[in-house]
Structures are given as structure tokens and as C-alpha cells.
PDB file of C-alpha atoms in Angstrom:
ATOM      1  CA  MET A1031      11.893 -13.836 -20.340  1.00 88.00           C
ATOM      2  CA  LYS A1032       9.627 -11.842 -22.617  1.00 89.00           C
ATOM      3  CA  ASN A1033       6.107 -12.761 -23.682  1.00 91.00           C
ATOM      4  CA  ASN A1034       3.420 -11.420 -25.953  1.00 91.00           C
ATOM      5  CA  LEU A1035       0.522 -12.537 -23.785  1.00 92.00           C
ATOM      6  CA  ARG A1036      -1.213  -9.180 -24.050  1.00 92.00           C
ATOM      7  CA  VAL A1037      -1.112  -9.305 -27.852  1.00 93.00           C
ATOM      8  CA  GLU A1038      -2.331 -12.903 -27.959  1.00 93.00           C
ATOM      9  CA  ARG A1039      -5.098 -11.998 -25.551  1.00 94.00           C
ATOM     10  CA  ALA A1040      -6.144  -9.090 -27.744  1.00 93.00           C
ATOM     11  CA  ILE A1041      -6.209 -11.327 -30.837  1.00 93.00           C
ATOM     12  CA  LYS A1042      -8.362 -13.897 -29.073  1.00 92.00           C
ATOM     13  CA  ASN A1043     -10.320 -11.053 -27.455  1.00 94.00           C
ATOM     14  CA  ILE A1044     -10.336 -12.415 -23.902  1.00 94.00           C
ATOM     15  CA  THR A1045      -9.714 -10.604 -20.615  1.00 93.00           C
ATOM     16  CA  GLN A1046      -7.046 -11.422 -18.014  1.00 92.00           C
ATOM     17  CA  GLU A1047      -9.819 -12.872 -15.868  1.00 92.00           C
ATOM     18  CA  GLU A1048     -11.022 -15.207 -18.644  1.00 94.00           C
ATOM     19  CA  LEU A1049      -7.512 -16.387 -19.487  1.00 94.00           C
ATOM     20  CA  ALA A1050      -6.863 -16.957 -15.774  1.00 94.00           C
ATOM     21  CA  LYS A1051      -9.956 -19.151 -15.554  1.00 93.00           C
ATOM     22  CA  LEU A1052      -8.946 -21.147 -18.637  1.00 94.00           C
ATOM     23  CA  VAL A1053      -5.543 -22.045 -17.173  1.00 94.00           C
ATOM     24  CA  LYS A1054      -6.780 -22.216 -13.539  1.00 92.00           C
ATOM     25  CA  VAL A1055      -4.629 -19.483 -12.008  1.00 93.00           C
ATOM     26  CA  SER A1056      -5.484 -16.135 -10.389  1.00 91.00           C
ATOM     27  CA  ARG A1057      -5.867 -12.971 -12.461  1.00 90.00           C
ATOM     28  CA  GLN A1058      -2.883 -11.517 -10.582  1.00 90.00           C
ATOM     29  CA  THR A1059      -0.676 -14.221 -12.083  1.00 93.00           C
ATOM     30  CA  ILE A1060      -1.668 -13.326 -15.659  1.00 93.00           C
ATOM     31  CA  ASN A1061      -1.187  -9.643 -14.840  1.00 92.00           C
ATOM     32  CA  ALA A1062       2.255 -10.227 -13.277  1.00 91.00           C
ATOM     33  CA  MET A1063       3.334 -12.196 -16.358  1.00 93.00           C
ATOM     34  CA  GLU A1064       2.145  -9.470 -18.741  1.00 92.00           C
ATOM     35  CA  LEU A1065       4.090  -6.902 -16.719  1.00 90.00           C
ATOM     36  CA  GLY A1066       7.183  -9.107 -16.912  1.00 89.00           C
ATOM     37  CA  LYS A1067       7.240  -9.449 -13.133  1.00 89.00           C
ATOM     38  CA  TYR A1068       6.726 -13.190 -13.094  1.00 92.00           C
ATOM     39  CA  VAL A1069       8.198 -16.056 -15.121  1.00 93.00           C
ATOM     40  CA  PRO A1070       5.656 -18.899 -15.272  1.00 94.00           C
ATOM     41  CA  SER A1071       6.427 -22.540 -14.625  1.00 94.00           C
ATOM     42  CA  THR A1072       6.806 -24.838 -17.644  1.00 94.00           C
ATOM     43  CA  VAL A1073       3.391 -26.348 -16.894  1.00 93.00           C
ATOM     44  CA  LEU A1074       1.693 -22.954 -16.928  1.00 95.00           C
ATOM     45  CA  ALA A1075       3.532 -21.848 -20.096  1.00 95.00           C
ATOM     46  CA  LEU A1076       2.388 -25.031 -21.861  1.00 95.00           C
ATOM     47  CA  LYS A1077      -1.194 -24.528 -20.679  1.00 94.00           C
ATOM     48  CA  ILE A1078      -1.220 -20.950 -21.968  1.00 95.00           C
ATOM     49  CA  ALA A1079       0.227 -22.052 -25.320  1.00 94.00           C
ATOM     50  CA  LYS A1080      -2.557 -24.649 -25.528  1.00 94.00           C
ATOM     51  CA  VAL A1081      -5.238 -21.992 -24.948  1.00 94.00           C
ATOM     52  CA  PHE A1082      -3.856 -19.867 -27.800  1.00 94.00           C
ATOM     53  CA  GLU A1083      -3.244 -22.980 -29.948  1.00 93.00           C
ATOM     54  CA  LYS A1084       0.370 -21.969 -30.493  1.00 92.00           C
ATOM     55  CA  LYS A1085       3.820 -23.228 -29.634  1.00 93.00           C
ATOM     56  CA  VAL A1086       5.330 -22.051 -26.344  1.00 93.00           C
ATOM     57  CA  GLU A1087       8.167 -20.349 -28.282  1.00 92.00           C
ATOM     58  CA  ASP A1088       5.621 -18.267 -30.202  1.00 92.00           C
ATOM     59  CA  ILE A1089       4.414 -16.720 -26.946  1.00 92.00           C
ATOM     60  CA  PHE A1090       7.445 -16.820 -24.646  1.00 93.00           C
ATOM     61  CA  SER A1091      11.010 -15.975 -25.651  1.00 92.00           C
ATOM     62  CA  LEU A1092      14.362 -15.497 -23.954  1.00 91.00           C
ATOM     63  CA  GLU A1093      15.815 -12.066 -23.323  1.00 87.00           C
ATOM     64  CA  GLU A1094      19.485 -11.097 -23.384  1.00 85.00           C
ATOM     65  CA  SER A1095      19.613 -10.994 -19.603  1.00 85.00           C
ATOM     66  CA  ASP A1096      18.419 -14.616 -19.301  1.00 82.00           C
TER      67      ASP A1096
ATOM     68  CA  MET B 216       0.105 -26.624  -7.797  1.00 51.00           C
ATOM     69  CA  ASN B 217       1.420 -28.821  -5.023  1.00 59.00           C
ATOM     70  CA  THR B 218       0.736 -27.107  -1.713  1.00 67.00           C
ATOM     71  CA  ARG B 219       1.667 -29.386   1.157  1.00 78.00           C
ATOM     72  CA  TYR B 220       1.456 -27.891   4.651  1.00 87.00           C
ATOM     73  CA  LEU B 221      -1.214 -25.354   3.682  1.00 92.00           C
ATOM     74  CA  LEU B 222      -4.629 -25.287   5.355  1.00 93.00           C
ATOM     75  CA  PRO B 223      -7.961 -25.052   3.512  1.00 93.00           C
ATOM     76  CA  ASN B 224      -9.217 -21.603   2.514  1.00 93.00           C
ATOM     77  CA  TYR B 225     -12.273 -21.701   4.818  1.00 96.00           C
ATOM     78  CA  LEU B 226     -10.011 -21.391   7.901  1.00 96.00           C
ATOM     79  CA  LYS B 227      -8.856 -17.903   6.864  1.00 95.00           C
ATOM     80  CA  PHE B 228     -11.881 -16.005   8.157  1.00 95.00           C
ATOM     81  CA  PRO B 229     -12.110 -17.848  11.520  1.00 97.00           C
ATOM     82  CA  GLY B 230      -8.361 -17.198  11.768  1.00 96.00           C
ATOM     83  CA  TRP B 231      -8.878 -13.417  11.614  1.00 96.00           C
ATOM     84  CA  ILE B 232     -11.522 -13.637  14.374  1.00 97.00           C
ATOM     85  CA  ILE B 233      -9.322 -15.815  16.635  1.00 97.00           C
ATOM     86  CA  LEU B 234      -6.376 -13.474  15.999  1.00 96.00           C
ATOM     87  CA  GLY B 235      -8.536 -10.445  16.840  1.00 96.00           C
ATOM     88  CA  ILE B 236      -9.736 -11.975  20.135  1.00 96.00           C
ATOM     89  CA  GLY B 237      -6.111 -12.896  20.945  1.00 95.00           C
ATOM     90  CA  VAL B 238      -4.990  -9.307  20.379  1.00 94.00           C
ATOM     91  CA  ILE B 239      -7.780  -8.056  22.684  1.00 93.00           C
ATOM     92  CA  PHE B 240      -6.561 -10.450  25.408  1.00 91.00           C
ATOM     93  CA  GLY B 241      -3.008  -9.231  24.773  1.00 90.00           C
ATOM     94  CA  ILE B 242      -4.039  -5.597  25.252  1.00 89.00           C
ATOM     95  CA  TRP B 243      -5.984  -6.606  28.373  1.00 87.00           C
ATOM     96  CA  PHE B 244      -2.867  -8.286  29.776  1.00 86.00           C
ATOM     97  CA  PHE B 245      -0.608  -5.294  29.241  1.00 83.00           C
ATOM     98  CA  ALA B 246      -3.129  -2.565  30.085  1.00 83.00           C
ATOM     99  CA  PHE B 247      -5.372  -3.911  32.863  1.00 79.00           C
ATOM    100  CA  ASP B 248      -3.619  -6.963  34.297  1.00 68.00           C
ATOM    101  CA  GLU B 249      -3.262  -5.252  37.692  1.00 70.00           C
ATOM    102  CA  VAL B 250      -6.995  -4.559  38.054  1.00 71.00           C
ATOM    103  CA  MET B 251      -8.680  -7.445  36.247  1.00 75.00           C
ATOM    104  CA  ASP B 252      -6.563 -10.509  36.746  1.00 79.00           C
ATOM    105  CA  ILE B 253      -7.603 -14.151  36.450  1.00 84.00           C
ATOM    106  CA  LYS B 254      -5.168 -16.380  38.258  1.00 87.00           C
ATOM    107  CA  ILE B 255      -5.323 -20.168  38.332  1.00 89.00           C
ATOM    108  CA  TRP B 256      -3.029 -23.020  39.308  1.00 91.00           C
ATOM    109  CA  MET B 257      -1.213 -24.250  36.224  1.00 89.00           C
ATOM    110  CA  PRO B 258       1.024 -27.313  35.870  1.00 90.00           C
ATOM    111  CA  ALA B 259       4.528 -26.121  35.002  1.00 89.00           C
ATOM    112  CA  LEU B 260       7.198 -28.237  33.342  1.00 92.00           C
ATOM    113  CA  HIS B 261       9.736 -25.993  35.004  1.00 90.00           C
ATOM    114  CA  ASN B 262       9.385 -22.958  37.219  1.00 88.00           C
ATOM    115  CA  SER B 263      12.192 -20.623  38.139  1.00 85.00           C
ATOM    116  CA  PHE B 264      11.552 -17.566  40.219  1.00 77.00           C
ATOM    117  CA  PRO B 265      14.470 -16.816  42.517  1.00 70.00           C
ATOM    118  CA  MET B 266      12.175 -15.265  45.133  1.00 73.00           C
ATOM    119  CA  ASP B 267       9.572 -17.996  45.702  1.00 71.00           C
ATOM    120  CA  GLY B 268      10.393 -21.391  47.109  1.00 76.00           C
ATOM    121  CA  ASN B 269       8.531 -23.139  44.305  1.00 82.00           C
ATOM    122  CA  SER B 270      11.342 -23.482  41.767  1.00 84.00           C
ATOM    123  CA  GLY B 271      12.115 -26.704  39.966  1.00 85.00           C
ATOM    124  CA  LEU B 272      10.692 -29.318  37.636  1.00 87.00           C
ATOM    125  CA  PHE B 273       6.999 -30.349  37.584  1.00 89.00           C
ATOM    126  CA  ARG B 274       5.549 -27.668  39.852  1.00 87.00           C
ATOM    127  CA  LEU B 275       2.109 -26.134  40.164  1.00 87.00           C
ATOM    128  CA  VAL B 276       2.255 -22.384  39.744  1.00 87.00           C
ATOM    129  CA  TYR B 277      -0.366 -19.763  40.572  1.00 86.00           C
ATOM    130  CA  ASN B 278      -0.265 -17.671  37.452  1.00 84.00           C
ATOM    131  CA  SER B 279      -2.334 -15.153  35.478  1.00 84.00           C
ATOM    132  CA  ILE B 280      -3.765 -16.999  32.465  1.00 87.00           C
ATOM    133  CA  ILE B 281      -4.570 -13.899  30.412  1.00 88.00           C
ATOM    134  CA  ASP B 282      -1.172 -13.868  28.687  1.00 87.00           C
ATOM    135  CA  GLU B 283      -1.332 -17.633  28.011  1.00 90.00           C
ATOM    136  CA  ILE B 284      -4.774 -17.216  26.418  1.00 92.00           C
ATOM    137  CA  ALA B 285      -3.554 -14.222  24.384  1.00 92.00           C
ATOM    138  CA  VAL B 286      -0.446 -15.951  23.006  1.00 93.00           C
ATOM    139  CA  THR B 287      -2.326 -19.216  22.277  1.00 95.00           C
ATOM    140  CA  LEU B 288      -5.087 -17.394  20.368  1.00 96.00           C
ATOM    141  CA  ILE B 289      -2.650 -15.134  18.495  1.00 95.00           C
ATOM    142  CA  ILE B 290      -0.509 -18.087  17.404  1.00 95.00           C
ATOM    143  CA  ILE B 291      -3.470 -20.267  16.318  1.00 96.00           C
ATOM    144  CA  GLY B 292      -5.239 -17.316  14.654  1.00 96.00           C
ATOM    145  CA  SER B 293      -2.193 -16.126  12.759  1.00 94.00           C
ATOM    146  CA  ILE B 294      -1.333 -19.675  11.625  1.00 95.00           C
ATOM    147  CA  PHE B 295      -4.883 -19.960  10.218  1.00 96.00           C
ATOM    148  CA  VAL B 296      -4.585 -16.556   8.532  1.00 94.00           C
ATOM    149  CA  ALA B 297      -1.028 -17.017   7.293  1.00 92.00           C
ATOM    150  CA  PHE B 298      -1.170 -20.602   6.106  1.00 93.00           C
ATOM    151  CA  SER B 299      -4.678 -21.016   4.720  1.00 94.00           C
ATOM    152  CA  LYS B 300      -4.795 -21.247   0.967  1.00 92.00           C
ATOM    153  CA  GLU B 301      -5.902 -18.195  -0.989  1.00 89.00           C
ATOM    154  CA  LYS B 302      -9.099 -18.613  -3.045  1.00 87.00           C
ATOM    155  CA  THR B 303      -6.939 -19.336  -6.080  1.00 86.00           C
ATOM    156  CA  GLU B 304      -3.691 -20.650  -4.661  1.00 88.00           C
ATOM    157  CA  ASP B 305      -1.410 -20.780  -7.692  1.00 90.00           C
ATOM    158  CA  GLU B 306       2.316 -20.637  -8.391  1.00 92.00           C
ATOM    159  CA  TYR B 307       2.553 -16.830  -8.334  1.00 93.00           C
ATOM    160  CA  ILE B 308       0.790 -16.671  -4.948  1.00 92.00           C
ATOM    161  CA  MET B 309       3.257 -19.312  -3.724  1.00 92.00           C
ATOM    162  CA  LYS B 310       6.117 -17.087  -4.868  1.00 93.00           C
ATOM    163  CA  ILE B 311       4.661 -14.086  -3.016  1.00 94.00           C
ATOM    164  CA  ARG B 312       4.133 -16.342   0.029  1.00 94.00           C
ATOM    165  CA  LEU B 313       7.737 -17.540  -0.015  1.00 94.00           C
ATOM    166  CA  GLU B 314       9.174 -14.042  -0.472  1.00 95.00           C
ATOM    167  CA  SER B 315       7.035 -12.704   2.382  1.00 96.00           C
ATOM    168  CA  LEU B 316       8.161 -15.583   4.599  1.00 95.00           C
ATOM    169  CA  VAL B 317      11.843 -14.876   3.907  1.00 97.00           C
ATOM    170  CA  TRP B 318      11.276 -11.163   4.564  1.00 97.00           C
ATOM    171  CA  ALA B 319       9.458 -11.898   7.843  1.00 97.00           C
ATOM    172  CA  LEU B 320      12.208 -14.237   9.088  1.00 97.00           C
ATOM    173  CA  ILE B 321      14.963 -11.725   8.327  1.00 98.00           C
ATOM    174  CA  ALA B 322      13.004  -8.803   9.817  1.00 97.00           C
ATOM    175  CA  ASN B 323      12.228 -10.832  12.947  1.00 97.00           C
ATOM    176  CA  SER B 324      15.865 -11.856  13.378  1.00 97.00           C
ATOM    177  CA  VAL B 325      16.972  -8.228  13.095  1.00 97.00           C
ATOM    178  CA  ILE B 326      14.368  -7.171  15.681  1.00 96.00           C
ATOM    179  CA  MET B 327      15.425  -9.973  18.052  1.00 95.00           C
ATOM    180  CA  LEU B 328      19.088  -9.080  17.649  1.00 96.00           C
ATOM    181  CA  PHE B 329      18.292  -5.434  18.356  1.00 96.00           C
ATOM    182  CA  CYS B 330      16.240  -6.375  21.473  1.00 94.00           C
ATOM    183  CA  MET B 331      18.967  -8.702  22.730  1.00 94.00           C
ATOM    184  CA  LEU B 332      21.659  -6.028  22.428  1.00 96.00           C
ATOM    185  CA  THR B 333      19.663  -3.112  23.823  1.00 96.00           C
ATOM    186  CA  LEU B 334      17.192  -4.441  26.414  1.00 95.00           C
ATOM    187  CA  TYR B 335      17.968  -5.852  29.846  1.00 95.00           C
ATOM    188  CA  GLY B 336      15.997  -7.170  32.823  1.00 92.00           C
ATOM    189  CA  MET B 337      12.194  -7.000  32.671  1.00 89.00           C
ATOM    190  CA  SER B 338      12.323  -5.050  29.383  1.00 92.00           C
ATOM    191  CA  PHE B 339      14.071  -8.002  27.761  1.00 93.00           C
ATOM    192  CA  THR B 340      11.548 -10.452  29.244  1.00 90.00           C
ATOM    193  CA  ILE B 341       8.670  -8.385  27.837  1.00 89.00           C
ATOM    194  CA  ALA B 342      10.417  -8.214  24.437  1.00 92.00           C
ATOM    195  CA  THR B 343      10.825 -12.006  24.342  1.00 91.00           C
ATOM    196  CA  GLU B 344       7.104 -12.350  25.144  1.00 88.00           C
ATOM    197  CA  PHE B 345       6.371 -10.250  22.060  1.00 90.00           C
ATOM    198  CA  ASN B 346       8.896 -12.253  20.060  1.00 92.00           C
ATOM    199  CA  LEU B 347       6.763 -15.389  20.629  1.00 90.00           C
ATOM    200  CA  VAL B 348       4.379 -14.037  18.015  1.00 92.00           C
ATOM    201  CA  THR B 349       6.245 -11.396  15.991  1.00 94.00           C
ATOM    202  CA  VAL B 350       7.493 -13.687  13.206  1.00 95.00           C
ATOM    203  CA  LEU B 351       3.926 -14.827  12.405  1.00 94.00           C
ATOM    204  CA  ILE B 352       2.495 -11.311  12.739  1.00 94.00           C
ATOM    205  CA  LEU B 353       5.224  -9.861  10.483  1.00 96.00           C
ATOM    206  CA  PHE B 354       4.536 -12.570   7.895  1.00 96.00           C
ATOM    207  CA  VAL B 355       0.780 -11.941   7.957  1.00 95.00           C
ATOM    208  CA  ILE B 356       1.283  -8.179   7.482  1.00 96.00           C
ATOM    209  CA  LYS B 357       3.905  -8.534   4.721  1.00 96.00           C
ATOM    210  CA  PHE B 358       1.924 -11.209   2.849  1.00 95.00           C
ATOM    211  CA  GLN B 359      -1.308  -9.171   2.987  1.00 94.00           C
ATOM    212  CA  ILE B 360       0.485  -6.063   1.677  1.00 95.00           C
ATOM    213  CA  ALA B 361       2.133  -8.069  -1.130  1.00 93.00           C
ATOM    214  CA  LEU B 362      -1.235  -9.601  -2.118  1.00 91.00           C
ATOM    215  CA  ARG B 363      -2.926  -6.173  -2.158  1.00 89.00           C
ATOM    216  CA  LYS B 364      -0.091  -4.873  -4.327  1.00 88.00           C
ATOM    217  CA  ALA B 365      -0.441  -7.797  -6.757  1.00 85.00           C
ATOM    218  CA  ASN B 366      -4.171  -7.095  -6.918  1.00 80.00           C
ATOM    219  CA  LYS B 367      -3.775  -3.444  -7.732  1.00 76.00           C
ATOM    220  CA  TYR B 368      -2.367  -3.443 -11.271  1.00 62.00           C
ATOM    221  CA  GLU B 369      -5.326  -3.450 -13.623  1.00 54.00           C
ATOM    222  CA  LYS B 370      -5.300  -4.204 -17.321  1.00 45.00           C
TER     223      LYS B 370
END
């Protein structure tokens, strides 16, 4: 699964730490997602979409390997 | 995140101290047991030493307690360290925790298999004493390394 978290974060101008606080996870989790090392749960994906006021599909998308 | 079976975060630090004291007792047992021994009578569920006439169920045995103290402290300490929540215990940490646990179980099984096939007599007895705590120790080490690694990558 791909995501454009880093881009969305840049647009909103918040750090990994701040985003982590907003969705109540550790900064490592945000970092692992941005590096494509971790696929978040549905709950976390929905929370992140809520922070950026977008649909989940606008932030997360399937890859060919999925 | 639902985290049944995990202990509160504040037990982590006491866990390290208990584990440390346990390791000191463990070193004492293996290094100086001959010179500084504390022996007491302990109730035994079952005792089996071919040489003494005290074998059987429900016996009192005169035994060095240093190794009992060491193993008890190491097990309690490493359970506190291994299974206390992280400051932010979230789903990614749970994933790292699970992967480390699987790794530790496999590594421990391989070590035990190796010991079983290559060690005999007292050497095997000593190895099984170590094996009482190796799975927890391996998990603690692997989990700490994995957490450090997850911490490293900066923006």
C-alpha cells in the first residue's frame, strides 16, 4: 500500500511528532508508514484522513503487489 | 489499541533493576558458589539425587538458594521489562513486539535443540538451567534492538 502522508504533512505544515500526537500513536509509527514499512489499521487510516480532512483513498492507495 | 496481558509502563524501570540484581546473583552462583554459599532447607515437591537417600516426593532438601534467587529475579525482572507497555503503545509497537516474540521463540528452540544434541551430563543440566530464562532474555534483547531501529529513522 502506498501513501502520500509526507506530502499531506508538508501541505499542512506539521511534523511527524505533531501528526503522531493528533492521532495518538508514536512518531515511529508515522515514520514507518511514510517509509512504506508499515500498513496502518483501518482505524488509524481513518483517523489520519480525518486530520487532513480528506478521504482515506486520497491518502492511501493500493499498489500492484497488494 | 487493545493490549490485554500487558503491564503498565511504570513497571519497566523497576524491571530493569530487578533483572540487573538477578544477573548479579546468577554470576555469583556460577563464579563464587564454592566460596560464598548460602544453603537452607527448602521444601521440594520432588527430589531425585541417586547418591543421597533423600529421593522422592515432598522432601526437605538442603540446597544453595543463590540460583533460585537468581532465576526468580531474572524471570520477574524480564517479564516486567518485556511486557510493560511502551510510553506510547500503539499498533506498530505491537507489530514489533509480536515479530520479536516470534523471533525469540524460534531462536530459543534452535538453541535448545542444539544443546540437546550436543551436550551431555552436567553440561546439559547447566544448559537447561540457562534455558529457564533464555527465551525471555532473547525477547528483551531483540525487542530493544527493534525499538532502537524504529527510533533511528528521522524525517
